[in-house]
Coordinates of C-alpha atoms in Angstrom, one line a residue:
X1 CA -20.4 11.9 52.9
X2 CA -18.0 9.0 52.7
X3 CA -19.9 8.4 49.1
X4 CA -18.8 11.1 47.7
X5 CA -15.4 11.5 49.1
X6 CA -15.1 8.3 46.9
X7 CA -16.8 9.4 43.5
X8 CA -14.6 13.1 44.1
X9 CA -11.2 11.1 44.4
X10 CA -12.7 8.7 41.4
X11 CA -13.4 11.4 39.3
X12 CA -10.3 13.3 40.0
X13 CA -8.1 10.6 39.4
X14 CA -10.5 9.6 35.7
X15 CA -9.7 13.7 35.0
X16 CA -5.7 13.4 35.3
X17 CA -5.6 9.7 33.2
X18 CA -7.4 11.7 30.4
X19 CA -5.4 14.5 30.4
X20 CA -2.2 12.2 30.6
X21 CA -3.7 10.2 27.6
X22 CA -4.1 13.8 25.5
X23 CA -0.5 13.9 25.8
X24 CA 0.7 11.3 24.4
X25 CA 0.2 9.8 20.8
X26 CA -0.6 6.6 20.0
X27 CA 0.2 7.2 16.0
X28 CA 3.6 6.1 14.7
X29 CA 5.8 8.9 13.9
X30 CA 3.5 11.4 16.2
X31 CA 0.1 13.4 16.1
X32 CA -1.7 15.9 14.6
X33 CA -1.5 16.9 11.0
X34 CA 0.9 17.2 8.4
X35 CA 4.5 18.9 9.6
X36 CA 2.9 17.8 13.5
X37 CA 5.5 15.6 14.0
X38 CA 8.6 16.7 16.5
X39 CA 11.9 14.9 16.1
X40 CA 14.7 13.9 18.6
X41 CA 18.0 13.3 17.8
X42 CA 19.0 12.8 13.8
X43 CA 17.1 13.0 11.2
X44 CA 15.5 10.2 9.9
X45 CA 13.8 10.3 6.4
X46 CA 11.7 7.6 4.8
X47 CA 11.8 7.4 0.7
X48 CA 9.3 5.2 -0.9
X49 CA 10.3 4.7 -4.2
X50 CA 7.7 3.7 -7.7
X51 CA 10.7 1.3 -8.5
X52 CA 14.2 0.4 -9.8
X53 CA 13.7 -1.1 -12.8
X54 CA 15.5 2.0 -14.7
X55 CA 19.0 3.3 -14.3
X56 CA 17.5 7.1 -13.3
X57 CA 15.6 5.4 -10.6
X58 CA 19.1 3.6 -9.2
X59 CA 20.6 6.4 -9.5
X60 CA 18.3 8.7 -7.8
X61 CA 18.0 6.5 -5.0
X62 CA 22.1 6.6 -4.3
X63 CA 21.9 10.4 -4.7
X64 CA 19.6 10.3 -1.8
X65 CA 21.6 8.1 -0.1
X66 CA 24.7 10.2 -0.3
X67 CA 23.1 13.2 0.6
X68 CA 21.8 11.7 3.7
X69 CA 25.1 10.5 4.8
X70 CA 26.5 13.6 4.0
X71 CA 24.1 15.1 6.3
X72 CA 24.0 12.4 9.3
X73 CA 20.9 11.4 8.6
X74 CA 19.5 7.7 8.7
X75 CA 17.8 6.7 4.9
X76 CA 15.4 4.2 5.0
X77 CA 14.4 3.0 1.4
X78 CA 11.6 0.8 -0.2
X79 CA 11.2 0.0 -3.5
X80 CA 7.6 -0.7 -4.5
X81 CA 8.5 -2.0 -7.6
X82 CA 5.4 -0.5 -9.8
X83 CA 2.6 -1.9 -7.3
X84 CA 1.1 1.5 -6.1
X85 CA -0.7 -1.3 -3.8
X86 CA 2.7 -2.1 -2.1
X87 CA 3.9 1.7 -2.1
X88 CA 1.2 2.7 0.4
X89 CA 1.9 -0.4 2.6
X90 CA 5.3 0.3 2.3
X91 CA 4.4 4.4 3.5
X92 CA 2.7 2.9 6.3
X93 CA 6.1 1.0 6.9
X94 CA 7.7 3.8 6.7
X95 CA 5.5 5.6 9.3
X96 CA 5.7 2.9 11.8
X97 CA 9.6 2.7 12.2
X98 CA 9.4 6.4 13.5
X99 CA 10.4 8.6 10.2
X100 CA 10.3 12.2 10.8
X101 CA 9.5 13.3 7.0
X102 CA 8.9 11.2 3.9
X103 CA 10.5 11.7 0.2
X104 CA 7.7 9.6 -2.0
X105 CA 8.1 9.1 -5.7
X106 CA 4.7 7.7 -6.3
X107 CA 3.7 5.1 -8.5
X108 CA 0.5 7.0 -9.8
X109 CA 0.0 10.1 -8.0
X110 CA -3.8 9.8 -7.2
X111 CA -3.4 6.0 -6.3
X112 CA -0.7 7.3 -3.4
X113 CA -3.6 9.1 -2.0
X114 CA -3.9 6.4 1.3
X115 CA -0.5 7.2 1.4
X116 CA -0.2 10.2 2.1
X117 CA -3.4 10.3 4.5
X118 CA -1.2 7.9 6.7
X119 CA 1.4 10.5 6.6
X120 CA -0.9 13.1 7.4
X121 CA -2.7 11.2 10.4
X122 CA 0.8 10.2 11.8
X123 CA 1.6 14.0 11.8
X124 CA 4.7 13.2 9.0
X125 CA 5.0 15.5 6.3
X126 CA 5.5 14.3 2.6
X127 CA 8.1 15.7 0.0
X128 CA 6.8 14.6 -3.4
X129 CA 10.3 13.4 -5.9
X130 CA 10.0 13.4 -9.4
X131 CA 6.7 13.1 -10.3
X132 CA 3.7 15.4 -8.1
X133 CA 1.0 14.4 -7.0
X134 CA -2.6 16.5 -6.9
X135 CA -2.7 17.1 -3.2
X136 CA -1.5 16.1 0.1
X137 CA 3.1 17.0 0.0
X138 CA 4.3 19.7 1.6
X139 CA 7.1 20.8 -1.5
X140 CA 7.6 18.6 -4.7
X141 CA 11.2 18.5 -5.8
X142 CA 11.2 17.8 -9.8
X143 CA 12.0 19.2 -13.2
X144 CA 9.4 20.7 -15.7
X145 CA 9.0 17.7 -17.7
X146 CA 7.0 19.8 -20.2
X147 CA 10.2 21.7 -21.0
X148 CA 12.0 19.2 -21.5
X149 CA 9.9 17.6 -23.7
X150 CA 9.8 20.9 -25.4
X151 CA 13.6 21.3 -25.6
X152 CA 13.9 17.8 -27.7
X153 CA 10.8 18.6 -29.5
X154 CA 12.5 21.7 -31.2
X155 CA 15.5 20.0 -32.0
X156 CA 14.0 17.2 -33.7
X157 CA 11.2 19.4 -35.6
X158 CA 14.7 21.8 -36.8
X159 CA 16.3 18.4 -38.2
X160 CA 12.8 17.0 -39.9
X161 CA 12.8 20.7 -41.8
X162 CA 10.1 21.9 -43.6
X163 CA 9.1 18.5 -44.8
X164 CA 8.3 17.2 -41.3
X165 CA 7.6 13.1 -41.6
X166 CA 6.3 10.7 -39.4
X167 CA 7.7 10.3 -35.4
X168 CA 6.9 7.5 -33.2
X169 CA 6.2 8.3 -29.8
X170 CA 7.1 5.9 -26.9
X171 CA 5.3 6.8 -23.8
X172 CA 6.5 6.2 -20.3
X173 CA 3.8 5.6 -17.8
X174 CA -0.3 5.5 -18.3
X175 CA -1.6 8.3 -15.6
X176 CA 2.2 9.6 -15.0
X177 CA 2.4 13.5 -14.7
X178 CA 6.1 12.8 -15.8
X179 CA 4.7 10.9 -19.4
X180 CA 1.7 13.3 -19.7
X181 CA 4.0 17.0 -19.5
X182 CA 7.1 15.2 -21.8
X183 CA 4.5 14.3 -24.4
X184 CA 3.0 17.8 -24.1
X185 CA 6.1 19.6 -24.4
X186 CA 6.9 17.7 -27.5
X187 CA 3.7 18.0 -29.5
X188 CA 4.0 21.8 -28.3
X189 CA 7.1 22.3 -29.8
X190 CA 6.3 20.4 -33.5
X191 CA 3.0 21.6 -33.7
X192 CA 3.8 25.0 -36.4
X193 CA 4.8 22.5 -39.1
X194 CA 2.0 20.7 -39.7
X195 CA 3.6 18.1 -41.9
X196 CA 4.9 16.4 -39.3
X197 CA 2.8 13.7 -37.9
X198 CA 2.7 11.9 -34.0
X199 CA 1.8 8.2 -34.3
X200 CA 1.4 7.2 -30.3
X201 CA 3.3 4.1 -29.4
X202 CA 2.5 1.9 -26.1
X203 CA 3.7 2.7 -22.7
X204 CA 6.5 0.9 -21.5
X205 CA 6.7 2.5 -18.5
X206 CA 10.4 4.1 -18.8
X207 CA 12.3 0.3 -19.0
X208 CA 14.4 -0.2 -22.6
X209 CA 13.3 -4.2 -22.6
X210 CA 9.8 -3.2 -23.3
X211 CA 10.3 -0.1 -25.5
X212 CA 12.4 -2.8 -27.9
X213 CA 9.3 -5.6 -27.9
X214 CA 7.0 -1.7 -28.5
X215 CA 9.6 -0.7 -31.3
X216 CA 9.5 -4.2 -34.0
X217 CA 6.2 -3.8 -34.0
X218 CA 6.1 -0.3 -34.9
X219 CA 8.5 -0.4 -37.2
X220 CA 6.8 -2.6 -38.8
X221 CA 3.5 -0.8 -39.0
X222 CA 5.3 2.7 -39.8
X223 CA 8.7 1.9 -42.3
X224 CA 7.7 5.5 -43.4
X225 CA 9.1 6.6 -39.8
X226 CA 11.5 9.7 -39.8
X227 CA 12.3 9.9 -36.1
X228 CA 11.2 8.2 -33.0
X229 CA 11.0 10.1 -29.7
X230 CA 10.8 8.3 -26.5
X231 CA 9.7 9.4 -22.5
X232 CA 13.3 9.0 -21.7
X233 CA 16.8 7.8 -22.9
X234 CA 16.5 4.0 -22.0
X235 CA 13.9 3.8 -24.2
X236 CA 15.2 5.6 -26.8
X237 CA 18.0 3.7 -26.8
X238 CA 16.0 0.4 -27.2
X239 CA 14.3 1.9 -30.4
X240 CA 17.6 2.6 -31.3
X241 CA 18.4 -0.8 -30.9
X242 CA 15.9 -2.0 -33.0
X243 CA 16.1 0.4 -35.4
X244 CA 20.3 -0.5 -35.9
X245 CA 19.4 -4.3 -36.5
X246 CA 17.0 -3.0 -39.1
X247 CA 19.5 -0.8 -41.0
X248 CA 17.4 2.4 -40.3
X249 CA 20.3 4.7 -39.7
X250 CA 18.1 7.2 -41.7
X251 CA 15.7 7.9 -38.6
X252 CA 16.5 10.4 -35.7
X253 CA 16.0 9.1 -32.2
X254 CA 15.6 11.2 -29.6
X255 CA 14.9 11.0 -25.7
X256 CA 15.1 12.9 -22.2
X257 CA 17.2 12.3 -19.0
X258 CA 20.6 12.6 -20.3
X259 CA 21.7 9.1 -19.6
X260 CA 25.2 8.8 -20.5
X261 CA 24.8 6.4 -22.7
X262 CA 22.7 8.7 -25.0
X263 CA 25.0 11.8 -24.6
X264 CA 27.9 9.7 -26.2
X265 CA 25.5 8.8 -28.3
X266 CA 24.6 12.5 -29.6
X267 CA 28.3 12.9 -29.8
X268 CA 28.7 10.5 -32.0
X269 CA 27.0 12.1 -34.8
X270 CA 24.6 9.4 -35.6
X271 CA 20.9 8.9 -35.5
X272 CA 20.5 9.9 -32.0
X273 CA 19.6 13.6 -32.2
X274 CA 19.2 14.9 -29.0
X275 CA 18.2 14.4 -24.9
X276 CA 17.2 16.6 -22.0
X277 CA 19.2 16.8 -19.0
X278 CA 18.0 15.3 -15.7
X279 CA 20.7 14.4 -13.2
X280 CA 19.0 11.8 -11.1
X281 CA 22.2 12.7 -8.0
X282 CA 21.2 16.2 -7.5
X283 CA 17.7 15.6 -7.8
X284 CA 17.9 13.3 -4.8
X285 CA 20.5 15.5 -3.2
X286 CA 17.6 18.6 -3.6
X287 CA 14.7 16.3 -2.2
X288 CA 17.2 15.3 1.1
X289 CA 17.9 18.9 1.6
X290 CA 14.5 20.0 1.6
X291 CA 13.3 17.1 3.4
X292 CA 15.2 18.4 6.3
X293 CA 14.1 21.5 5.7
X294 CA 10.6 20.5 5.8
X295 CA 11.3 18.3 9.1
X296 CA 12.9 21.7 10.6
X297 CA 10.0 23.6 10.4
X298 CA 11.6 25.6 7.7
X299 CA 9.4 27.6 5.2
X300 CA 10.2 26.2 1.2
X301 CA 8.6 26.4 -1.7
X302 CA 5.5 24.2 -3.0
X303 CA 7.1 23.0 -5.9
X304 CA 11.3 23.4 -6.8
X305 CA 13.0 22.9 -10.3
X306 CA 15.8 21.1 -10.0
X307 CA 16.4 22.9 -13.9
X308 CA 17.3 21.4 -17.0
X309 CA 18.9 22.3 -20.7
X310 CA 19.7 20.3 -24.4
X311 CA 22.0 18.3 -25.0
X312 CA 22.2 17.9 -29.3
X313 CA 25.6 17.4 -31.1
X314 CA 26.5 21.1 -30.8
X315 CA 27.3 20.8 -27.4
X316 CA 27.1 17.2 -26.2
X317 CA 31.4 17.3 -26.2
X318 CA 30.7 19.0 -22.9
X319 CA 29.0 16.4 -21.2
X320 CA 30.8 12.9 -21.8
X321 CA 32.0 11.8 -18.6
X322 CA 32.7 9.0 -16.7
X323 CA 28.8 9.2 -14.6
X324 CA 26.0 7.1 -15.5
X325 CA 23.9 10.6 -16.2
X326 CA 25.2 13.5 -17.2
X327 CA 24.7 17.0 -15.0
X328 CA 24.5 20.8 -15.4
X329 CA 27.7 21.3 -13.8
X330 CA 29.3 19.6 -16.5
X331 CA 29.7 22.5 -19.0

């Protein structure tokens, strides 16, 4: 009898430790699946970010930044400066100091994939920024990049007229949904005039340093070139560099983002044709607001267009400010 008084209070005592370790999580950021995770207190987001080497990039971060202020709630930011290697490590960071809902920006979408199972074991939901990824985020925040591709396309096939010409293309990023829909919207929008030819330049992966190395060559290889388009306006700017120093005033340049830099460029009648508006501040003031919406337990939508619209020499007056991008609430 005295035996099994023992095993009963053993056993007893075994059944209240394991329902007392049930309880309680041992994952960072806490249990479960994806939107699992309960917060305390204010909100604290984690925003891993594909890198900083572009002014839309700076620029997206301090929108976030501001909107998380704005909100009380603590930012913490890591730059994985290209190395999709370092951007999951830097997730699992992220997970570790407690987060209660992530804004990624991935280096390459699929190779964010550990990523975002991290987030998913730790019961932390993800908000894709900028560029989607296959699988895995509770909303994507972004613009349709194949619009705006579209938008510039137009514009530069009306200029070229009827007897088209060759256009260099400079390409952003090898695997980027962002590269991939802006190069798609573009050869959509030139395709009816089939006198104008696409000759694919290198990626340079969105920085102007590399699109200028890119550009002597190419000019090089094509002095037949009518008009160069490029993933966004830094690079566009760096062909126009190259093509300035080379006396080529002849050829249109066009780009996407609406960097301010390019806009008074439009609107100064010259080479540079058009760009594609894509305010880097309210996209990152978009992704903190549904961030928290996501961390409340709030229903949003899978995917949100932050919008977009041309900006050619028509209307490119409208725009010039004193911001390092221009924004739709400018007109």
């Amino acid at each position: 009898m005295r035996i099994n008084r023992i095993l009963g209070i053993f056993f007893g005592t075994f059944s209240l430790l394991a329902l007392a370790a049930c309880s309680v999580s041992t994952s960072p950021g806490g249990s479960g699946g994806s939107g699992s995770h309960k917060r305390s207190g204010a909100l604290t987001i984690g925003f891993s970010q594909a890198t900083q080497q572009s002014p839309f990039y700076v620029q997206l971060r301090q929108g976030a930044r501001k909107a998380a202020e704005k909100a009380g709630a603590k930012l913490y930011f890591a730059d994985a400066g290209g190395d999709v290697t370092k951007q999951n490590n830097d997730i699992q960071d992220l997970i570790t100091r407690g987060v209660d809902v992530l804004m990624v920006n991935p280096v390459d979408p699929k190779g964010v994939k550990a990523g975002l199972a991290a987030a998913k074991s730790a019961g932390v939901s993800v908000v894709t920024v900028d560029r989607p990824v296959p699988s895995g985020a509770a909303a994507h925040v972004g613009r349709d990049n194949t619009a705006m591709g579209q938008l510039v396309g137009e514009r530069i096939a009306k200029e070229l007229g009827p007897k088209g010409g060759k256009i260099i293309e400079i390409k952003g990023d090898a695997g980027g949904a962002v590269a991939r829909d802006r190069s798609a919207g573009f050869h959509k929008a030139v395709a009816a005039n089939k006198k104008i030819r696409i000759v694919s330049g290198p990626y340079c992966d969105y920085i102007r340093s590399k699109a200028v190395t890119a550009m002597q060559d190419l000019l090089q290889t094509n002095p037949d070139v009518k008009a160069v388009y490029a993933h966004n306006d830094d690079m566009a700017l760096g062909a126009l560099q190259v093509l300035k120093e080379n006396g080529r005033s002849d050829v249109k340049v066009a780009g996407v983002d609406g960097l301010m830099e390019a806009v008074k460029a439009v609107d100064q009648h010259g080479p540079y044709s058009a760009t594609a508006l894509n305010d880097p501040i309210s996209l990152g003031r978009t992704a903190v607001k549904t961030a928290e919406d996501v961390a409340d337990g709030k229903k949003v939508a899978a995917s949100i267009d932050a919008g977009t619209a041309l900006v050619d020499r028509d209307n490119a007056h409208k725009y010039v400010g004193g911001t390092t991008f221009a924004s739709e609430g400018a007109r």
